[in-house]
mmCIF file of C-alpha atoms in Angstrom:
data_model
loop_
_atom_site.group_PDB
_atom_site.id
_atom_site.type_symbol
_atom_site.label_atom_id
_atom_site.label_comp_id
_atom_site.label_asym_id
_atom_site.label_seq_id
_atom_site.Cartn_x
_atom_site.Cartn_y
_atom_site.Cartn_z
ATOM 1 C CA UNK A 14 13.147 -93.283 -15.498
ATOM 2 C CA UNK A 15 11.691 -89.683 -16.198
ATOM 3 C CA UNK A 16 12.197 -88.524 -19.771
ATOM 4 C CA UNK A 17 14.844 -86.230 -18.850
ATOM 5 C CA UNK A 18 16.901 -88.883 -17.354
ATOM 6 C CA UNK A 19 16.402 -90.925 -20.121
ATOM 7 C CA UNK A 20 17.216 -87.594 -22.668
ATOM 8 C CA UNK A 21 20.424 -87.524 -20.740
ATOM 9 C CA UNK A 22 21.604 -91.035 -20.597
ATOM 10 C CA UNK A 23 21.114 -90.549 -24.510
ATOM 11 C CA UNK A 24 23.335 -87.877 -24.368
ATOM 12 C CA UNK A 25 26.061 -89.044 -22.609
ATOM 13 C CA UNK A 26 25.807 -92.530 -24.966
ATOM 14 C CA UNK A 27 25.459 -90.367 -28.281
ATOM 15 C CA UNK A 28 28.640 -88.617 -26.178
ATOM 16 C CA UNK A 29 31.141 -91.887 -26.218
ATOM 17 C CA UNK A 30 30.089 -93.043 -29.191
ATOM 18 C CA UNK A 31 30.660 -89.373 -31.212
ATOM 19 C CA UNK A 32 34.546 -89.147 -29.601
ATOM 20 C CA UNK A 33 35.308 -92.660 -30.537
ATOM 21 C CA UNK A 34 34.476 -92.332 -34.003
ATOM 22 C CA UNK A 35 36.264 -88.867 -33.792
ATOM 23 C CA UNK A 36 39.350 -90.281 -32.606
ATOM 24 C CA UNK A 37 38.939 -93.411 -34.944
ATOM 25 C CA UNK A 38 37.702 -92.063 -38.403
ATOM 26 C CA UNK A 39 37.877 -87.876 -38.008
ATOM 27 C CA UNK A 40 41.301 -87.179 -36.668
ATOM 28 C CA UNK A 41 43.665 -89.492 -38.449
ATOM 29 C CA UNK A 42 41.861 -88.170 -41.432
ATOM 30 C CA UNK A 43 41.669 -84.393 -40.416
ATOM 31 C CA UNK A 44 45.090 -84.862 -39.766
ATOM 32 C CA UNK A 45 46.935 -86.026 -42.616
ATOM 33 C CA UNK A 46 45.303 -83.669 -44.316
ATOM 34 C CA UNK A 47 46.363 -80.765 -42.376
ATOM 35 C CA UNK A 48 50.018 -81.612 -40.909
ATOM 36 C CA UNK A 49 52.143 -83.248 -43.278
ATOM 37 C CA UNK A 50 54.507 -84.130 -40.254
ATOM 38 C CA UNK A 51 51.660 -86.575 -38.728
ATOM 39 C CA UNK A 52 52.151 -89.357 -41.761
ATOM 40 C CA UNK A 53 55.588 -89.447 -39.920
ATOM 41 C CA UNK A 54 54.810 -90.456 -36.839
ATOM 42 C CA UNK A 55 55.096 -93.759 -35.441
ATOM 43 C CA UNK A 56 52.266 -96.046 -34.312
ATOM 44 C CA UNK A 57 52.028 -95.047 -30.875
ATOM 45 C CA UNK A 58 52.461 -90.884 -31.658
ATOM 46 C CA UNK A 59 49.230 -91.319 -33.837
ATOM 47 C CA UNK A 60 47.656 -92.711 -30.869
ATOM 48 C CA UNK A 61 48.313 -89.982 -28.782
ATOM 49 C CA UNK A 62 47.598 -87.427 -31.297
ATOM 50 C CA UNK A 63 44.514 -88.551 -31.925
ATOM 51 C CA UNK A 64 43.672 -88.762 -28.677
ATOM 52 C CA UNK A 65 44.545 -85.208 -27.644
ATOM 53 C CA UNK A 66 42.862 -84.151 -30.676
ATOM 54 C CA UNK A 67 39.569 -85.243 -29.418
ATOM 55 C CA UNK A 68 40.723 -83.898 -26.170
ATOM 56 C CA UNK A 69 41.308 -80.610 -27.269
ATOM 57 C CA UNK A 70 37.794 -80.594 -29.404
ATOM 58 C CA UNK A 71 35.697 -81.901 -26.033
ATOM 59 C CA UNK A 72 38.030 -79.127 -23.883
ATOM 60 C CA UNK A 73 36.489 -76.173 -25.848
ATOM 61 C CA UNK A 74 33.133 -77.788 -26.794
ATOM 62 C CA UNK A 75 32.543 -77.988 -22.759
ATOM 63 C CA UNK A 76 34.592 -75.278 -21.607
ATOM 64 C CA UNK A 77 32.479 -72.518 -23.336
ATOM 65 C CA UNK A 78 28.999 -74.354 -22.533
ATOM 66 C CA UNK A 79 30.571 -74.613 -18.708
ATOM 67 C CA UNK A 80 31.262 -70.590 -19.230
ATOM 68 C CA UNK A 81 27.425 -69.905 -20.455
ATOM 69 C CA UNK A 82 26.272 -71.713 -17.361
ATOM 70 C CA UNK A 83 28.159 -69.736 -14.909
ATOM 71 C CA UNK A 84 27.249 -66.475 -16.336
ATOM 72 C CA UNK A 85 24.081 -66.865 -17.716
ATOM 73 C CA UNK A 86 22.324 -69.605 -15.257
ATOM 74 C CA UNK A 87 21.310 -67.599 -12.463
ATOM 75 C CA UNK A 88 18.864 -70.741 -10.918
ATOM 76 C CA UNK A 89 22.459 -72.574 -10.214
ATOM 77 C CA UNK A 90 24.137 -69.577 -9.436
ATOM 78 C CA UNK A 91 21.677 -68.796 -6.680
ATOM 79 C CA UNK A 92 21.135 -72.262 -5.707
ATOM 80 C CA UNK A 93 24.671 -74.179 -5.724
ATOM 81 C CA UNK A 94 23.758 -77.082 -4.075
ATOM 82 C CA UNK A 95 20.156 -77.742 -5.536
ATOM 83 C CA UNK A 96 19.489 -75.246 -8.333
ATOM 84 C CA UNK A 97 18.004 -76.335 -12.044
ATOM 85 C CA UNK A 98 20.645 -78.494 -12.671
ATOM 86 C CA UNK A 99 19.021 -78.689 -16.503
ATOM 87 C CA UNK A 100 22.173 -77.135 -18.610
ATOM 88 C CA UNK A 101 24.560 -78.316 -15.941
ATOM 89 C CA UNK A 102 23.343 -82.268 -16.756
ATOM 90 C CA UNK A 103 23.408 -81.953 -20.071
ATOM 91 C CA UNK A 104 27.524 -80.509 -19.928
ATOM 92 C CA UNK A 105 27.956 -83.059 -17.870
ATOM 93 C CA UNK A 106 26.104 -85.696 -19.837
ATOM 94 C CA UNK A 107 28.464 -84.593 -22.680
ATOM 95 C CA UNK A 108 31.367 -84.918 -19.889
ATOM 96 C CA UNK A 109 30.668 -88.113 -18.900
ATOM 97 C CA UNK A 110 30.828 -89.787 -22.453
ATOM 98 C CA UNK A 111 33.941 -88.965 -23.537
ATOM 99 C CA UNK A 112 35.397 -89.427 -20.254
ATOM 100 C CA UNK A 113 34.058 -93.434 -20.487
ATOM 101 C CA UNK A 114 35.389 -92.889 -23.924
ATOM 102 C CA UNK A 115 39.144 -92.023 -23.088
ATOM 103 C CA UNK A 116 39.005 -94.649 -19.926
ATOM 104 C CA UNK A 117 38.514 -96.981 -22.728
ATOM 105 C CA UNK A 118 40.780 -95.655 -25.187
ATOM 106 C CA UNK A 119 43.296 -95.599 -22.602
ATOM 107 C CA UNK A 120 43.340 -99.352 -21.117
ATOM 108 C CA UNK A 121 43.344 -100.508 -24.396
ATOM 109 C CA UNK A 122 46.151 -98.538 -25.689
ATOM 110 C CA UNK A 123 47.922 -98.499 -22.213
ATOM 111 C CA UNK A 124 51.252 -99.171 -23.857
ATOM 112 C CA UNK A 125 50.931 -96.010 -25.983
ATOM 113 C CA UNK A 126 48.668 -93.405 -23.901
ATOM 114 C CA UNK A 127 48.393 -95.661 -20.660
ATOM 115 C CA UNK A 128 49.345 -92.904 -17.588
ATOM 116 C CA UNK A 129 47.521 -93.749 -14.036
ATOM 117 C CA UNK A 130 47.273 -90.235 -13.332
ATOM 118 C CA UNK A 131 44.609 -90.165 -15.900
ATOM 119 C CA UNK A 132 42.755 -92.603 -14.708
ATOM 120 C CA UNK A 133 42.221 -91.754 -11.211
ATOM 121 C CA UNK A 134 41.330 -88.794 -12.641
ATOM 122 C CA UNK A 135 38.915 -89.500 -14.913
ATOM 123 C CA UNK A 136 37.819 -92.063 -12.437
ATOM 124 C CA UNK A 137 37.105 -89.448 -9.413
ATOM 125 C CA UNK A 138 35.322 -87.085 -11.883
ATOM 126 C CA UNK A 139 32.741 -89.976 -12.509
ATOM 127 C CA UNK A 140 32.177 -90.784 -8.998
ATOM 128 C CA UNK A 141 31.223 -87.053 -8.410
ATOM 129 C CA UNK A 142 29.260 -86.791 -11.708
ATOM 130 C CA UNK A 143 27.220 -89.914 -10.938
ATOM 131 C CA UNK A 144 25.714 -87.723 -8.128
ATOM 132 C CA UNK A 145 25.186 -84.778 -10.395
ATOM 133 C CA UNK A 146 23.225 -86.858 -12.744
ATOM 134 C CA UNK A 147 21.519 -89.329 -10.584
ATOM 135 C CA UNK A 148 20.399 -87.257 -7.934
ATOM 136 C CA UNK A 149 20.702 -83.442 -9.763
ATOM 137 C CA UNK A 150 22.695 -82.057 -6.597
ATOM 138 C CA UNK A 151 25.647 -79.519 -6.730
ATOM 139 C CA UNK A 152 25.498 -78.387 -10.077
ATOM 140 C CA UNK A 153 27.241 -75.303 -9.265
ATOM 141 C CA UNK A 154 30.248 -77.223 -8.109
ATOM 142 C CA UNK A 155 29.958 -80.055 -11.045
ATOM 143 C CA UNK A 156 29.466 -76.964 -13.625
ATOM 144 C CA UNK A 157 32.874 -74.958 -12.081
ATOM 145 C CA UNK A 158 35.177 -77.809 -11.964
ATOM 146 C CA UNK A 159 34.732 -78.152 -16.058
ATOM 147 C CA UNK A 160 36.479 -74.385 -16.303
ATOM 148 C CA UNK A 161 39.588 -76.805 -15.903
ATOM 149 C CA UNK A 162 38.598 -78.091 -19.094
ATOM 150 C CA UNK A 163 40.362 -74.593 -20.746
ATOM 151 C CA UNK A 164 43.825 -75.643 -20.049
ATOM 152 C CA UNK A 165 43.711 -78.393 -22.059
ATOM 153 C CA UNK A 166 44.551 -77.361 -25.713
ATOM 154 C CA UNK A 167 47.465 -75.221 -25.236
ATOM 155 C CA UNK A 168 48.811 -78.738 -22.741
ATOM 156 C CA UNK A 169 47.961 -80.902 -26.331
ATOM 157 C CA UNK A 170 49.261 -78.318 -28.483
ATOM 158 C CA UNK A 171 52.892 -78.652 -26.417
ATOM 159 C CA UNK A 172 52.949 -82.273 -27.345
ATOM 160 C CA UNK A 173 51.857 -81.841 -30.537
ATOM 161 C CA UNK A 174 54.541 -79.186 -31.431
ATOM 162 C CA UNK A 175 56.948 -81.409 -29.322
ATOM 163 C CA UNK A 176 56.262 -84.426 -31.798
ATOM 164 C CA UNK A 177 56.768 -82.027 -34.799
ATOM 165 C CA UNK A 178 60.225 -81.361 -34.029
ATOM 166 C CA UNK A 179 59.530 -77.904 -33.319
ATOM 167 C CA UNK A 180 62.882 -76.407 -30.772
ATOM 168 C CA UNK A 181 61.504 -75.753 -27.549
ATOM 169 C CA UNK A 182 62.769 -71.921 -27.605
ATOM 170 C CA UNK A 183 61.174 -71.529 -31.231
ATOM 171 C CA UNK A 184 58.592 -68.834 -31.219
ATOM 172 C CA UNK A 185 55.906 -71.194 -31.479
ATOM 173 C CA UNK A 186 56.512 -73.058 -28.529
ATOM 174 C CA UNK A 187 57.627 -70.289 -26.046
ATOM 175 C CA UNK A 188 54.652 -68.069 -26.791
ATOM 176 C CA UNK A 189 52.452 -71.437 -26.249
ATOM 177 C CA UNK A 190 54.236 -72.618 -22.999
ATOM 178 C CA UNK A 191 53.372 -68.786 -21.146
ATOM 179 C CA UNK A 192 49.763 -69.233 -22.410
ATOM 180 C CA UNK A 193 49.338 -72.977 -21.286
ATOM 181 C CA UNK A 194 51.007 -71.648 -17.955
ATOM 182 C CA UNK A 195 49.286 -68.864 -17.174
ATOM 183 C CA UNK A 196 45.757 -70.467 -18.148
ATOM 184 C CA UNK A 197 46.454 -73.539 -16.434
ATOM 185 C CA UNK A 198 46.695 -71.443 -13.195
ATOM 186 C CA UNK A 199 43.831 -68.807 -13.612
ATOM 187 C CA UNK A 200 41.436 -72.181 -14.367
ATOM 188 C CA UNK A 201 42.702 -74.706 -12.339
ATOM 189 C CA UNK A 202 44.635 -72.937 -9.077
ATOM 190 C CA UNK A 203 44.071 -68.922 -9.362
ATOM 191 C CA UNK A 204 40.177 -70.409 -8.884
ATOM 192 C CA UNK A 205 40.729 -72.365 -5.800
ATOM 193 C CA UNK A 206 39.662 -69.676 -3.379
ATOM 194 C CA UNK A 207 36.434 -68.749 -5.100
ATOM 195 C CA UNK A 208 35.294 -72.609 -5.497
ATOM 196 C CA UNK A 209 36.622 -73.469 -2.268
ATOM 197 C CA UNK A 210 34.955 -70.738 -0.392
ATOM 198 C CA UNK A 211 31.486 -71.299 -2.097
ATOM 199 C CA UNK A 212 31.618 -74.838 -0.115
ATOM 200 C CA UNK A 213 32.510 -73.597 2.759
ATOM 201 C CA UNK A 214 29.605 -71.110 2.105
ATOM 202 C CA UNK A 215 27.063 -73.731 2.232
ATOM 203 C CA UNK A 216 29.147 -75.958 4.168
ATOM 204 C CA UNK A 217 26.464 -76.660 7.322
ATOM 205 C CA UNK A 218 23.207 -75.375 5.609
ATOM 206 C CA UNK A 219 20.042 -76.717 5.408
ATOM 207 C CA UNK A 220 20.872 -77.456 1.700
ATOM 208 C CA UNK A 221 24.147 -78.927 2.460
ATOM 209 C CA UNK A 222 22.319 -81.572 4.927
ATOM 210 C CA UNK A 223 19.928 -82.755 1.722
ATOM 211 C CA UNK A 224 22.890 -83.678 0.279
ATOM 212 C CA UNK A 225 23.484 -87.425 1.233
ATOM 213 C CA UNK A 226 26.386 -88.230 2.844
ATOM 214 C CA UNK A 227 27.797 -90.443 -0.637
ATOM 215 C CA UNK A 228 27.253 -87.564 -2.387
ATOM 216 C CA UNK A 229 29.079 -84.945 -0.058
ATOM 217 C CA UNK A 230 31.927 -87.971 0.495
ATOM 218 C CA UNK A 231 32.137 -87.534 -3.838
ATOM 219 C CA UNK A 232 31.755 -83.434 -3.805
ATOM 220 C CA UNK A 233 35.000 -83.146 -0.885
ATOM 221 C CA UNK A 234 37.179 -86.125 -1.779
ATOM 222 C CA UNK A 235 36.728 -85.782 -5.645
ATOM 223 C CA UNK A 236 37.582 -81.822 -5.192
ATOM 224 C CA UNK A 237 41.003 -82.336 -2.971
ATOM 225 C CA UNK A 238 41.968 -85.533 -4.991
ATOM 226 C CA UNK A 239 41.353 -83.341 -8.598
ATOM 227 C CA UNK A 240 43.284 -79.789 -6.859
ATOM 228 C CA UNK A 241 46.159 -82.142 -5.531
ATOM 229 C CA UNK A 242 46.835 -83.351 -8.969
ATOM 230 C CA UNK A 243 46.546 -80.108 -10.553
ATOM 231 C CA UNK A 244 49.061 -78.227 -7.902
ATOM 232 C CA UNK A 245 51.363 -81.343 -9.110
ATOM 233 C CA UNK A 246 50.976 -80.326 -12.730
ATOM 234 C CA UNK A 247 50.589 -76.939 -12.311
ATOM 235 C CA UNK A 248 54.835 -77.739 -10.849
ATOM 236 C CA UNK A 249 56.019 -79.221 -13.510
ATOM 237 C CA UNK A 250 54.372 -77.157 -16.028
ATOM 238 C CA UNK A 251 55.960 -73.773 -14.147
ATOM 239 C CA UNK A 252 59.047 -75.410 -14.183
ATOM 240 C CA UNK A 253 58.914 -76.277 -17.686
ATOM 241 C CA UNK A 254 58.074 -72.940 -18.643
ATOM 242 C CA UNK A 255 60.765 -71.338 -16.577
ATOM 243 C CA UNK A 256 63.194 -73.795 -18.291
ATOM 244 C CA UNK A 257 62.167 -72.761 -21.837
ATOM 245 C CA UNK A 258 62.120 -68.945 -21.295
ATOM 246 C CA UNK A 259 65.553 -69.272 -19.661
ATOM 247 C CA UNK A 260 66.958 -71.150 -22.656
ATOM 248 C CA UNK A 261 65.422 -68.793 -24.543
ATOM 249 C CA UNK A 262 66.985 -65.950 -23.604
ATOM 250 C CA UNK A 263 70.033 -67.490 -23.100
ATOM 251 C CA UNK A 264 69.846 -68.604 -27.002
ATOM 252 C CA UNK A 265 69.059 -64.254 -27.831
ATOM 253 C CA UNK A 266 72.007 -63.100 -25.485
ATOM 254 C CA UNK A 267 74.398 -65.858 -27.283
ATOM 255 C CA UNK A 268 73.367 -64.621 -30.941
ATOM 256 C CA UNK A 269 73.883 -61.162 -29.570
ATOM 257 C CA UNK A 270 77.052 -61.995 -28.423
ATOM 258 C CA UNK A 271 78.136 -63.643 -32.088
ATOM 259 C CA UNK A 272 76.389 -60.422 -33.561
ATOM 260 C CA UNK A 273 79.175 -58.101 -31.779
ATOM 261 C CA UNK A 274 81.956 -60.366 -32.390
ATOM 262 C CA UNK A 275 81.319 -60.410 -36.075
#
């Protein structure tokens, strides 16, 4: 093993082991020192919780390093199939620890986080990765796919302020349910077209044909299996947020209404 390979295993090892002491040791403390409501929680909430704590922390830690890449990285840029895939390893080395991480975390609290969804998730995102780090191919595609990773605090901070007891048409909540909405579908679906027509850029190259046929099987059926859950979510999410502005106004034109009467 080369000493880059080896620098990278390290990372993705130094990786699980950093977000299972943060979800162990940092968040429950962290926590109960910041929201008096998350001493009330039951067992199983301050699973959760912690979880999408460390969820939210590894979202924007790799989210902004996947955003550097893209703009900054012109080698993978140029190159998607088989440019330096240097910075690109190392996000995903950081990736691939905490995703181990959670797919622990998860089986062994199945009862309180356990959610299949999840774990063919995290599950396909490993088989493409293993490719991306093994081999150093597609690191354009591997890099773009973590822009996903965005989405993810304003989805934790609706559980979070749903486990609070905050109303769903309070302030809070409404203005966070049109920003997880509308982020959720500039990352994950408004993106589609772009990622979608970079493959099909390459599709048939030279460059595509170095690619070995496990690791173009991982690049195509990781990327449909990943898009088809996030159309799902991206469903119920939309529908959520229609349901809370709706309630929401409903709630203004009622205290309107009481407003007049009085």
């Amino acid at each position: 093993m080369d000493p880059f390979s080896q620098l990278i295993l390290a990372i993705s090892v130094a990786s699980f082991f950093t977000f299972q002491w943060l979800f162990h040791s940092v968040s429950p403390w962290v926590s109960a020192r910041v929201s008096a409501g998350f001493l009330r929680l039951s067992h199983k909430q301050r699973i959760e919780w912690n979880s999408r704590t460390v969820s939210t922390f590894h979202a924007l830690v790799v989210g902004l390093f996947c955003l550097y890449i893209l703009l900054f990285d012109d080698a993978v840029n140029q190159d998607p199939v088989w440019g330096d895939p240097t910075l690109v390893k190392i996000n995903v080395g950081i990736t691939t620890g905490y995703l181990i991480s959670d797919l622990l975390l998860i089986f062994y609290y199945w009862k309180a986080i356990g959610d299949k969804f999840f774990v063919i998730h995290h599950l396909a995102a490993l088989y493409a990765y293993y490719y991306v780090l093994g081999q150093g191919m597609l690191p354009y595609f591997a890099n773009f796919r973590l822009l996903a990773e965005f989405s993810t605090p304003c989805v934790n901070q609706r559980w979070f302020f749903e486990v609070l007891g905050y109303p769903k048409s309070s302030k809070p909540n409404i203005a966070n349910g049109v920003m997880m909405a509308a982020i959720f579908f500039l990352v994950r679906i408004a993106v589609m077209p772009v990622y979608y027509s970079r493959m099909y850029a390459v599709y048939g190259t030279e460059a595509f044909y170095k690619v070995s046929w496990g690791g173009r099987s991982a690049w195509i059926f990781s990327s449909f299996c990943l898009d088809v859950m996030n159309v799902m979510w991206m469903h119920k999410i939309a529908r959520g947020c229609y349901k809370v502005l709706r309630s929401g106004r409903q709630r203004k034109a009622e205290t309107q209404e009481n407003g007049k009467t009085k």
